[in-house]
Amino acid sequence: MYNLSIPKKKLFEKDTRVGIVDIGSDTIRFQIFENFKNNQIPIFNKKISCGLGKDLASTNELNKNSIKKAINALKYISDILKASAINDVHVIATEAVRVANNSSVFKLKAESILNTSLNVLSGKDEAKYSGLGAIVGIKKSKGIVADLGGGSLELAEVKKKRILNTTSMSFGVHRAISKNKNIYRDFDKELESIDWFSENNFKRLILTGGTWRSLIKIYFVKYDYPLNVIHHFKPNFKLFIEMLEEVSNYKQKELKQISYITKDKTPYIKYASRVALKIIQKSKSREIVISYTALREGYLSNIYNINNKFDPLIHESNKLSKLHNDLEFNYINHAAIYDFCLSFFKNHPYVSRRLLKSSINLTSIGASIDKDEKAQFAFNQILKMELLKFSHSDRIKLATAIYFFHDNYKRDGIKKYKHLINKNSFYSMIALGIFNKISIDIGFLTNFNYQNFEIYIKDHNIIFKIPKLYSDLLKSKTKKSFDTLSKVLKMQQKIVLI
């Protein structure tokens, strides 16, 4: 028999695991979080396609075969919860259970299987929690959040990390295969009737929902985009519109030939494209961001009172730096390095304190890897880190800094990512990586005592002040790193012994 239990990661601490079951119109989603307040990335994530709402448009009832699938899915989830001894469980349902004429019996059955109450969300609450979910996962969440589900489409206006307005519309993807020939006209009319939406201009549109995320896979392939991380992806606006217009005119045969889109999403891709175009046009948005976090994260954040200023990148990089010092022989004083580096990068236009701190904390990535492979390994690991509020541009910047911390010379492994950030950012990250290398070399030599050491810029020269006691640095790899830093910054160097 299979072991269905989800273990605690922290075996000797209080059990902080929380589970959430989301009974949607298209799928049932089940997630487990280890400690939601500190990390909103699930340690277990299961999606089960059931299609409860696929007949809503024609019968306004839950599909009978889909009910059987859903009941079996809930029994499976119940087994996992019991085997894992997870007691903190939340169960929510959306449009299909909310509006179907035959949902009351299913609701009672679901509550019996999971041994807890089922919270059937109103459309207003569903939109609010989708907006809160975007706040949880996206660093700059001001704008419109649009969540396209199986049964409904939710819109939420976000400003200053607060939800200002919400709307729920019965235009989920299952409407795409209904017999309503006027569906786009009806959608356009209802969208026009939303006062708060039609009366404002919104710079940013945050799209979430499985079908819209599938569209991004088309974008990645069509435009040969190298970083296949969907969350927090900001496509080129002009190219994204071009793609939506193209896909919205696809024939069903063409859609079926797209092998990298799952079969359960293929029937809805065309509809999702047209709906996205309508929203972009009406909202006058000029920037698109894709979010993985939405309803479930928003629902839990409302319960656990998440601090919206919490930075997952700093939190996780701090954990990794502490882990390095706990496990490795070579102790690194990350705080001392940060203070030394900050004196150089304090007012730098392309090096934020967030990137500075995390780049120092993450220098240990790849420490045990072969020297020739270390830089590329670290670069790839940072690109793929499962973190929220971590944009593609910041991923590439941070990965570039760590790459050049390990290797000052080779650039072949990162060429295809270089164009995704501007030239000034790219060379600033090279300088940051090299500067971190110099700082750590000095730290190992001086027990991280940087007194009388100084690196600064004056009259277009980069000055390296070194105590005479440590003049041997000028004969070491540190001097080579300083030479490289001077070349990257296109400055003359001066060495001052004191």
Short mmCIF file of C-alpha atoms in Angstrom, two decimals:
data_model
loop_
_atom_site.label_atom_id
_atom_site.label_comp_id
_atom_site.label_asym_id
_atom_site.label_seq_id
_atom_site.Cartn_x
_atom_site.Cartn_y
_atom_site.Cartn_z
CA MET A 1 0.00 0.00 0.00
CA TYR A 2 1.21 3.52 -0.81
CA ASN A 3 2.27 5.85 1.97
CA LEU A 4 -0.09 8.84 1.60
CA SER A 5 1.25 10.90 4.49
CA ILE A 6 2.76 14.37 4.02
CA PRO A 7 5.44 14.64 6.74
CA LYS A 8 6.28 17.68 8.79
CA LYS A 9 9.56 19.21 7.66
CA LYS A 10 10.30 20.53 11.14
CA LEU A 11 9.90 17.37 13.18
CA PHE A 12 10.63 18.89 16.57
CA GLU A 13 8.56 22.04 16.29
CA LYS A 14 4.87 22.81 16.47
CA ASP A 15 2.89 21.41 13.55
CA THR A 16 2.05 24.45 11.41
CA ARG A 17 0.83 22.58 8.34
CA VAL A 18 -2.42 23.74 6.78
CA GLY A 19 -4.45 22.15 4.01
CA ILE A 20 -6.91 23.77 1.62
CA VAL A 21 -9.36 22.06 -0.73
CA ASP A 22 -10.77 24.22 -3.53
CA ILE A 23 -13.79 22.65 -5.27
CA GLY A 24 -13.91 24.54 -8.53
CA SER A 25 -16.13 24.37 -11.58
CA ASP A 26 -13.41 22.65 -13.61
CA THR A 27 -10.97 21.09 -11.13
CA ILE A 28 -10.53 20.24 -7.47
CA ARG A 29 -7.29 21.65 -6.12
CA PHE A 30 -5.69 20.37 -2.93
CA GLN A 31 -2.69 22.06 -1.37
CA ILE A 32 -0.72 21.67 1.84
CA PHE A 33 1.49 24.44 3.21
CA GLU A 34 4.14 23.82 5.83
CA ASN A 35 3.89 27.24 7.47
CA PHE A 36 1.70 29.57 5.45
CA LYS A 37 2.66 32.74 7.34
CA ASN A 38 6.32 32.31 6.37
CA ASN A 39 6.07 30.55 3.02
CA GLN A 40 3.11 30.60 0.65
CA ILE A 41 4.60 27.93 -1.64
CA PRO A 42 2.78 24.60 -1.06
CA ILE A 43 4.75 21.51 -0.09
CA PHE A 44 2.04 19.39 -1.72
CA ASN A 45 -0.04 20.44 -4.72
CA LYS A 46 -2.61 18.25 -6.46
CA LYS A 47 -5.00 19.10 -9.29
CA ILE A 48 -7.83 16.70 -10.17
CA SER A 49 -9.97 17.43 -13.23
CA CYS A 50 -13.64 16.76 -12.55
CA GLY A 51 -15.65 19.27 -14.63
CA LEU A 52 -18.43 19.81 -12.10
CA GLY A 53 -19.60 22.93 -13.89
CA LYS A 54 -19.40 21.84 -17.51
CA ASP A 55 -23.22 21.64 -17.86
CA LEU A 56 -23.99 24.87 -15.99
CA ALA A 57 -24.61 26.88 -19.14
CA SER A 58 -27.19 24.39 -20.46
CA THR A 59 -28.79 22.76 -17.39
CA ASN A 60 -27.68 24.86 -14.40
CA GLU A 61 -26.81 21.58 -12.66
CA LEU A 62 -23.65 19.78 -11.62
CA ASN A 63 -22.76 17.09 -14.15
CA LYS A 64 -23.68 13.66 -12.68
CA ASN A 65 -20.55 11.86 -13.90
CA SER A 66 -18.45 14.75 -12.66
CA ILE A 67 -20.05 14.44 -9.23
CA LYS A 68 -18.83 10.82 -9.05
CA LYS A 69 -15.31 11.93 -10.03
CA ALA A 70 -15.41 14.70 -7.42
CA ILE A 71 -16.57 12.33 -4.67
CA ASN A 72 -13.70 9.93 -5.47
CA ALA A 73 -11.25 12.86 -5.49
CA LEU A 74 -12.46 14.02 -2.08
CA LYS A 75 -12.07 10.48 -0.66
CA TYR A 76 -8.48 10.42 -1.93
CA ILE A 77 -7.83 13.84 -0.31
CA SER A 78 -9.43 12.65 2.94
CA ASP A 79 -7.09 9.65 3.02
CA ILE A 80 -4.06 11.93 2.66
CA LEU A 81 -5.28 14.27 5.40
CA LYS A 82 -5.90 11.37 7.80
CA ALA A 83 -2.58 9.65 7.04
CA SER A 84 -0.72 12.94 7.49
CA ALA A 85 -2.60 13.89 10.65
CA ILE A 86 -3.27 17.39 9.31
CA ASN A 87 -6.00 18.95 11.41
CA ASP A 88 -6.01 22.52 10.10
CA VAL A 89 -8.05 22.13 6.90
CA HIS A 90 -10.13 24.62 4.92
CA VAL A 91 -12.62 23.60 2.23
CA ILE A 92 -14.05 26.13 -0.22
CA ALA A 93 -16.24 25.92 -3.31
CA THR A 94 -16.91 28.40 -6.10
CA GLU A 95 -19.32 29.08 -8.99
CA ALA A 96 -20.51 25.54 -9.82
CA VAL A 97 -21.51 24.64 -6.25
CA ARG A 98 -22.69 28.21 -5.68
CA VAL A 99 -25.30 28.32 -8.46
CA ALA A 100 -26.18 24.72 -9.42
CA ASN A 101 -29.71 23.60 -8.58
CA ASN A 102 -28.50 20.17 -7.42
CA SER A 103 -25.50 21.23 -5.31
CA SER A 104 -27.01 20.82 -1.82
CA VAL A 105 -26.70 17.01 -1.74
CA PHE A 106 -23.13 17.19 -3.09
CA LYS A 107 -22.23 19.77 -0.45
CA LEU A 108 -23.45 17.51 2.39
CA LYS A 109 -21.56 14.54 0.93
CA ALA A 110 -18.35 16.56 0.62
CA GLU A 111 -18.60 17.75 4.24
CA SER A 112 -19.16 14.18 5.40
CA ILE A 113 -16.11 12.86 3.53
CA LEU A 114 -13.76 15.62 4.69
CA ASN A 115 -15.29 15.87 8.15
CA THR A 116 -15.40 19.65 8.05
CA SER A 117 -17.67 22.42 6.82
CA LEU A 118 -17.61 23.54 3.20
CA ASN A 119 -17.53 27.30 2.67
CA VAL A 120 -19.39 28.14 -0.54
CA LEU A 121 -17.95 31.50 -1.48
CA SER A 122 -20.07 34.30 -2.85
CA GLY A 123 -18.93 35.81 -6.14
CA LYS A 124 -17.87 38.95 -4.30
CA ASP A 125 -15.73 36.98 -1.85
CA GLU A 126 -14.23 34.89 -4.63
CA ALA A 127 -13.11 38.06 -6.42
CA LYS A 128 -11.76 39.54 -3.18
CA TYR A 129 -9.68 36.45 -2.39
CA SER A 130 -8.33 36.29 -5.96
CA GLY A 131 -7.15 39.88 -5.53
CA LEU A 132 -5.58 39.08 -2.16
CA GLY A 133 -3.84 36.09 -3.76
CA ALA A 134 -2.19 38.39 -6.29
CA ILE A 135 -1.03 40.63 -3.44
CA VAL A 136 0.53 37.56 -1.79
CA GLY A 137 2.48 36.55 -4.91
CA ILE A 138 3.21 39.66 -6.99
CA LYS A 139 5.62 42.35 -5.84
CA LYS A 140 3.82 45.21 -7.60
CA SER A 141 0.14 44.25 -7.47
CA LYS A 142 -1.51 47.62 -8.11
CA GLY A 143 -4.00 47.31 -10.97
CA ILE A 144 -6.72 44.90 -12.06
CA VAL A 145 -6.64 41.21 -11.09
CA ALA A 146 -8.63 38.97 -13.45
CA ASP A 147 -9.16 35.32 -12.44
CA LEU A 148 -10.66 33.13 -15.16
CA GLY A 149 -12.07 29.89 -13.77
CA GLY A 150 -14.34 27.14 -15.04
CA GLY A 151 -17.61 28.76 -14.04
CA SER A 152 -16.90 32.43 -13.53
CA LEU A 153 -14.55 35.33 -14.12
CA GLU A 154 -13.56 37.50 -11.16
CA LEU A 155 -12.24 41.05 -11.34
CA ALA A 156 -10.65 42.92 -8.43
CA GLU A 157 -9.09 46.35 -8.24
CA VAL A 158 -5.93 46.43 -6.10
CA LYS A 159 -4.31 49.59 -4.78
CA LYS A 160 -1.80 50.00 -1.96
CA LYS A 161 -2.14 46.28 -1.14
CA ARG A 162 -5.88 46.68 -0.57
CA ILE A 163 -8.93 45.50 -2.50
CA LEU A 164 -11.01 48.50 -3.59
CA ASN A 165 -13.64 47.02 -5.93
CA THR A 166 -14.73 43.54 -7.01
CA THR A 167 -17.01 41.91 -9.57
CA SER A 168 -17.88 38.29 -10.32
CA MET A 169 -19.22 37.41 -13.78
CA SER A 170 -20.66 34.08 -14.93
CA PHE A 171 -18.33 33.90 -17.91
CA GLY A 172 -15.92 31.11 -16.95
CA VAL A 173 -14.32 28.89 -19.59
CA HIS A 174 -17.17 26.36 -19.61
CA ARG A 175 -19.25 29.07 -21.28
CA ALA A 176 -16.85 28.71 -24.21
CA ILE A 177 -18.49 25.47 -25.33
CA SER A 178 -22.07 26.57 -24.63
CA LYS A 179 -24.53 27.09 -27.46
CA ASN A 180 -24.80 30.80 -26.76
CA LYS A 181 -23.70 32.39 -30.04
CA ASN A 182 -23.85 35.83 -28.47
CA ILE A 183 -21.51 35.06 -25.61
CA TYR A 184 -18.88 37.66 -26.60
CA ARG A 185 -21.51 40.34 -27.12
CA ASP A 186 -23.06 39.49 -23.73
CA PHE A 187 -19.67 39.55 -22.06
CA ASP A 188 -18.81 42.89 -23.62
CA LYS A 189 -22.14 44.34 -22.50
CA GLU A 190 -21.74 43.15 -18.90
CA LEU A 191 -18.16 44.38 -18.75
CA GLU A 192 -19.31 47.79 -19.97
CA SER A 193 -21.92 47.92 -17.21
CA ILE A 194 -19.34 47.72 -14.37
CA ASP A 195 -19.04 51.37 -13.33
CA TRP A 196 -15.77 51.17 -11.40
CA PHE A 197 -14.16 49.22 -14.23
CA SER A 198 -15.28 51.29 -17.21
CA GLU A 199 -14.67 54.66 -15.54
CA ASN A 200 -10.97 54.08 -14.74
CA ASN A 201 -7.73 53.44 -16.58
CA PHE A 202 -5.59 50.67 -15.14
CA LYS A 203 -1.94 50.47 -16.12
CA ARG A 204 -1.41 46.88 -14.95
CA LEU A 205 -3.53 43.77 -15.59
CA ILE A 206 -2.71 40.66 -13.55
CA LEU A 207 -4.03 37.49 -15.17
CA THR A 208 -4.52 34.30 -13.19
CA GLY A 209 -6.31 31.00 -13.76
CA GLY A 210 -5.22 27.76 -15.41
CA THR A 211 -6.34 28.56 -18.95
CA TRP A 212 -4.55 31.91 -19.06
CA ARG A 213 -1.43 30.27 -17.66
CA SER A 214 -1.67 27.74 -20.51
CA LEU A 215 -1.66 30.65 -22.96
CA ILE A 216 1.73 31.67 -21.60
CA LYS A 217 3.15 28.33 -22.70
CA ILE A 218 2.19 29.30 -26.25
CA TYR A 219 3.99 32.62 -25.77
CA PHE A 220 7.15 30.89 -24.50
CA VAL A 221 7.30 28.65 -27.58
CA LYS A 222 6.18 31.22 -30.16
CA TYR A 223 8.76 33.82 -29.10
CA ASP A 224 11.47 31.39 -27.97
CA TYR A 225 11.43 32.80 -24.45
CA PRO A 226 14.14 31.01 -22.42
CA LEU A 227 12.92 31.33 -18.81
CA ASN A 228 9.94 28.98 -18.53
CA VAL A 229 8.68 30.18 -15.16
CA ILE A 230 5.03 31.21 -15.43
CA HIS A 231 4.56 33.02 -12.11
CA HIS A 232 5.42 36.72 -12.11
CA PHE A 233 6.09 36.65 -15.85
CA LYS A 234 5.61 39.99 -17.61
CA PRO A 235 5.32 39.40 -21.38
CA ASN A 236 6.18 42.01 -23.95
CA PHE A 237 2.86 43.84 -24.26
CA LYS A 238 2.87 44.22 -28.04
CA LEU A 239 3.87 40.58 -28.62
CA PHE A 240 1.29 39.35 -26.12
CA ILE A 241 -1.53 41.20 -27.91
CA GLU A 242 -0.26 39.84 -31.22
CA MET A 243 -0.36 36.29 -29.82
CA LEU A 244 -3.85 36.71 -28.32
CA GLU A 245 -5.23 37.97 -31.62
CA GLU A 246 -3.66 35.06 -33.47
CA VAL A 247 -4.89 32.39 -31.02
CA SER A 248 -8.40 33.89 -30.85
CA ASN A 249 -8.72 33.16 -34.58
CA TYR A 250 -7.39 29.59 -34.41
CA LYS A 251 -9.58 26.77 -35.60
CA GLN A 252 -10.17 23.86 -33.21
CA LYS A 253 -7.95 21.59 -35.34
CA GLU A 254 -5.05 24.01 -34.93
CA LEU A 255 -5.53 24.12 -31.17
CA LYS A 256 -5.49 20.33 -30.90
CA GLN A 257 -2.09 20.25 -32.61
CA ILE A 258 -0.49 22.27 -29.78
CA SER A 259 1.07 19.36 -27.90
CA TYR A 260 2.30 21.35 -24.89
CA ILE A 261 -1.23 22.43 -23.89
CA THR A 262 -3.06 19.80 -21.83
CA LYS A 263 -6.20 18.36 -23.44
CA ASP A 264 -8.43 19.66 -20.65
CA LYS A 265 -7.42 23.25 -21.51
CA THR A 266 -7.42 23.06 -25.32
CA PRO A 267 -11.19 23.68 -25.80
CA TYR A 268 -10.98 26.93 -23.84
CA ILE A 269 -7.82 28.57 -25.20
CA LYS A 270 -9.58 30.49 -27.96
CA TYR A 271 -12.24 31.81 -25.57
CA ALA A 272 -9.63 32.78 -22.96
CA SER A 273 -7.71 34.75 -25.60
CA ARG A 274 -10.77 36.73 -26.67
CA VAL A 275 -11.80 37.46 -23.08
CA ALA A 276 -8.28 38.67 -22.27
CA LEU A 277 -8.32 40.98 -25.29
CA LYS A 278 -11.66 42.44 -24.21
CA ILE A 279 -10.42 43.12 -20.67
CA ILE A 280 -7.18 44.69 -21.90
CA GLN A 281 -9.11 46.92 -24.28
CA LYS A 282 -11.69 48.03 -21.69
CA SER A 283 -9.22 48.51 -18.83
CA LYS A 284 -6.74 50.36 -21.08
CA SER A 285 -3.96 48.28 -19.51
CA ARG A 286 -0.44 48.58 -20.90
CA GLU A 287 1.30 45.99 -18.76
CA ILE A 288 0.46 42.31 -18.25
CA VAL A 289 1.67 40.16 -15.34
CA ILE A 290 0.87 36.47 -14.87
CA SER A 291 0.16 35.18 -11.37
CA TYR A 292 0.10 31.62 -10.09
CA THR A 293 -1.21 32.74 -6.71
CA ALA A 294 -4.90 33.60 -6.53
CA LEU A 295 -7.99 32.35 -4.70
CA ARG A 296 -6.49 29.77 -2.32
CA GLU A 297 -3.53 31.89 -1.25
CA GLY A 298 -5.81 34.89 -0.88
CA TYR A 299 -8.30 32.95 1.24
CA LEU A 300 -5.59 31.70 3.60
CA SER A 301 -3.87 35.10 3.76
CA ASN A 302 -7.13 36.58 5.01
CA ILE A 303 -7.25 33.99 7.82
CA TYR A 304 -3.59 34.07 8.85
CA ASN A 305 -3.13 37.84 8.51
CA ILE A 306 -0.11 37.73 6.20
CA ASN A 307 2.25 40.70 6.36
CA ASN A 308 2.17 42.06 2.81
CA LYS A 309 5.60 43.66 3.31
CA PHE A 310 7.10 40.20 3.94
CA ASP A 311 9.82 39.49 1.34
CA PRO A 312 10.14 35.77 0.45
CA LEU A 313 13.48 36.32 -1.31
CA ILE A 314 15.14 37.86 1.75
CA HIS A 315 13.51 35.30 4.06
CA GLU A 316 14.65 32.28 2.04
CA SER A 317 18.13 33.65 1.30
CA ASN A 318 18.59 34.32 5.04
CA LYS A 319 17.63 30.71 5.73
CA LEU A 320 20.13 29.42 3.17
CA SER A 321 22.95 31.58 4.52
CA LYS A 322 22.27 30.29 8.06
CA LEU A 323 22.15 26.72 6.77
CA HIS A 324 25.55 27.20 5.10
CA ASN A 325 27.09 28.38 8.36
CA ASP A 326 25.49 25.50 10.28
CA LEU A 327 26.83 22.87 7.89
CA GLU A 328 30.03 24.24 6.36
CA PHE A 329 33.50 24.53 7.89
CA ASN A 330 34.08 27.96 6.31
CA TYR A 331 31.98 30.39 8.34
CA ILE A 332 30.78 33.48 6.43
CA ASN A 333 29.79 36.65 8.23
CA HIS A 334 27.06 37.74 5.80
CA ALA A 335 26.11 40.80 7.84
CA ALA A 336 29.68 42.16 7.81
CA ILE A 337 29.96 41.58 4.07
CA TYR A 338 26.67 43.39 3.50
CA ASP A 339 27.85 46.45 5.44
CA PHE A 340 31.10 46.54 3.45
CA CYS A 341 29.33 46.15 0.10
CA LEU A 342 26.63 48.67 1.01
CA SER A 343 29.24 51.41 1.33
CA PHE A 344 29.98 50.94 -2.39
CA PHE A 345 26.46 50.25 -3.73
CA LYS A 346 24.42 52.45 -1.37
CA ASN A 347 23.07 54.85 -4.00
CA HIS A 348 23.54 52.61 -7.03
CA PRO A 349 20.65 53.01 -9.53
CA TYR A 350 20.68 49.35 -10.63
CA VAL A 351 21.58 47.48 -7.43
CA SER A 352 18.73 47.46 -4.92
CA ARG A 353 19.40 46.60 -1.29
CA ARG A 354 17.17 43.57 -1.78
CA LEU A 355 19.37 42.21 -4.57
CA LEU A 356 22.53 43.18 -2.71
CA LYS A 357 21.54 41.31 0.46
CA SER A 358 20.21 38.23 -1.30
CA SER A 359 23.26 38.02 -3.61
CA ILE A 360 25.53 37.88 -0.54
CA ASN A 361 23.32 35.32 1.20
CA LEU A 362 23.25 33.05 -1.86
CA THR A 363 26.97 32.96 -2.65
CA SER A 364 27.11 29.49 -1.09
CA ILE A 365 24.88 28.00 -3.82
CA GLY A 366 27.03 25.55 -5.75
CA ALA A 367 29.71 25.42 -3.05
CA SER A 368 30.06 21.64 -3.37
CA ILE A 369 29.92 21.57 -7.19
CA ASP A 370 32.97 21.08 -9.40
CA LYS A 371 34.78 24.36 -10.05
CA ASP A 372 34.15 24.35 -13.81
CA GLU A 373 30.41 23.77 -13.38
CA LYS A 374 29.79 25.90 -10.29
CA ALA A 375 28.78 29.18 -11.99
CA GLN A 376 26.32 27.57 -14.42
CA PHE A 377 24.82 25.39 -11.69
CA ALA A 378 24.24 28.36 -9.38
CA PHE A 379 22.80 30.43 -12.24
CA ASN A 380 20.28 27.71 -13.15
CA GLN A 381 19.31 27.10 -9.51
CA ILE A 382 18.45 30.75 -8.93
CA LEU A 383 16.43 31.00 -12.14
CA LYS A 384 14.26 28.09 -10.99
CA MET A 385 13.88 29.01 -7.31
CA GLU A 386 10.28 28.53 -6.11
CA LEU A 387 9.70 31.98 -4.70
CA LEU A 388 6.87 34.49 -4.79
CA LYS A 389 7.33 38.23 -5.36
CA PHE A 390 10.35 37.36 -7.50
CA SER A 391 10.06 38.78 -11.02
CA HIS A 392 11.80 37.38 -14.09
CA SER A 393 14.07 40.42 -14.33
CA ASP A 394 15.12 40.06 -10.68
CA ARG A 395 15.72 36.32 -11.18
CA ILE A 396 18.06 37.03 -14.09
CA LYS A 397 19.81 39.89 -12.29
CA LEU A 398 20.43 37.85 -9.15
CA ALA A 399 21.47 34.76 -11.11
CA THR A 400 23.92 36.88 -13.13
CA ALA A 401 25.49 38.30 -9.97
CA ILE A 402 26.01 34.82 -8.52
CA TYR A 403 27.31 33.52 -11.86
CA PHE A 404 30.06 36.16 -11.97
CA PHE A 405 30.82 35.63 -8.30
CA HIS A 406 31.89 32.11 -9.26
CA ASP A 407 33.36 32.84 -12.71
CA ASN A 408 34.60 36.24 -13.90
CA TYR A 409 35.34 35.25 -17.47
CA LYS A 410 32.91 32.85 -19.21
CA ARG A 411 29.60 34.18 -20.51
CA ASP A 412 28.39 31.46 -22.88
CA GLY A 413 25.97 29.87 -20.40
CA ILE A 414 23.95 33.03 -19.85
CA LYS A 415 23.93 34.59 -23.33
CA LYS A 416 20.29 33.76 -24.10
CA TYR A 417 19.10 35.54 -20.94
CA LYS A 418 21.18 38.68 -21.33
CA HIS A 419 18.67 40.52 -23.52
CA LEU A 420 15.89 40.10 -20.94
CA ILE A 421 17.38 42.81 -18.73
CA ASN A 422 18.78 46.16 -19.84
CA LYS A 423 22.50 46.62 -20.50
CA ASN A 424 23.14 48.77 -17.42
CA SER A 425 21.50 46.20 -15.15
CA PHE A 426 23.52 43.38 -16.71
CA TYR A 427 26.90 45.04 -16.17
CA SER A 428 25.87 46.22 -12.70
CA MET A 429 25.15 42.60 -11.76
CA ILE A 430 28.55 41.52 -13.09
CA ALA A 431 30.12 44.22 -10.91
CA LEU A 432 28.06 43.07 -7.91
CA GLY A 433 29.14 39.45 -8.31
CA ILE A 434 32.83 40.38 -8.59
CA PHE A 435 32.58 42.80 -5.66
CA ASN A 436 31.04 40.03 -3.51
CA LYS A 437 33.97 37.79 -4.46
CA ILE A 438 36.49 40.44 -3.40
CA SER A 439 34.59 41.03 -0.15
CA ILE A 440 34.52 37.36 0.80
CA ASP A 441 38.22 36.90 -0.06
CA ILE A 442 39.09 39.80 2.26
CA GLY A 443 36.72 38.43 4.89
CA PHE A 444 38.36 35.00 4.98
CA LEU A 445 41.76 36.67 5.34
CA THR A 446 40.74 39.13 8.09
CA ASN A 447 38.05 37.16 9.93
CA PHE A 448 35.56 39.55 8.32
CA ASN A 449 37.10 42.62 9.91
CA TYR A 450 36.90 45.25 7.17
CA GLN A 451 38.38 48.07 9.23
CA ASN A 452 40.72 50.24 7.08
CA PHE A 453 39.61 48.45 3.90
CA GLU A 454 37.75 50.63 1.45
CA ILE A 455 36.65 50.49 -2.19
CA TYR A 456 35.15 53.63 -3.67
CA ILE A 457 34.93 55.74 -6.82
CA LYS A 458 36.50 59.16 -7.14
CA ASP A 459 37.13 61.24 -10.28
CA HIS A 460 36.26 58.26 -12.48
CA ASN A 461 38.85 56.13 -10.72
CA ILE A 462 38.11 53.11 -8.59
CA ILE A 463 40.20 53.25 -5.42
CA PHE A 464 41.20 50.15 -3.45
CA LYS A 465 42.49 51.02 0.02
CA ILE A 466 44.34 48.17 1.73
CA PRO A 467 46.23 48.06 5.04
CA LYS A 468 49.93 47.32 4.42
CA LEU A 469 49.55 44.28 6.68
CA TYR A 470 47.47 42.67 3.92
CA SER A 471 49.50 43.78 0.89
CA ASP A 472 49.80 40.12 -0.16
CA LEU A 473 46.28 40.52 -1.54
CA LEU A 474 47.92 42.32 -4.46
CA LYS A 475 49.63 39.06 -5.42
CA SER A 476 46.51 36.91 -5.11
CA LYS A 477 43.32 36.15 -7.05
CA THR A 478 41.75 39.12 -5.29
CA LYS A 479 43.88 41.48 -7.36
CA LYS A 480 42.73 39.73 -10.54
CA SER A 481 39.11 40.21 -9.42
CA PHE A 482 39.83 43.88 -8.77
CA ASP A 483 41.33 44.20 -12.26
CA THR A 484 38.19 42.64 -13.74
CA LEU A 485 35.95 44.93 -11.70
CA SER A 486 37.84 47.96 -13.05
CA LYS A 487 37.36 46.74 -16.63
CA VAL A 488 33.63 46.11 -16.12
CA LEU A 489 33.18 49.60 -14.67
CA LYS A 490 35.45 51.05 -17.41
CA MET A 491 37.52 52.91 -14.84
CA GLN A 492 41.16 53.35 -14.01
CA GLN A 493 42.22 51.73 -10.74
CA LYS A 494 44.34 53.03 -7.93
CA ILE A 495 45.77 50.96 -5.11
CA VAL A 496 46.39 52.80 -1.85
CA LEU A 497 48.35 51.06 0.92
CA ILE A 498 47.75 52.50 4.39
#
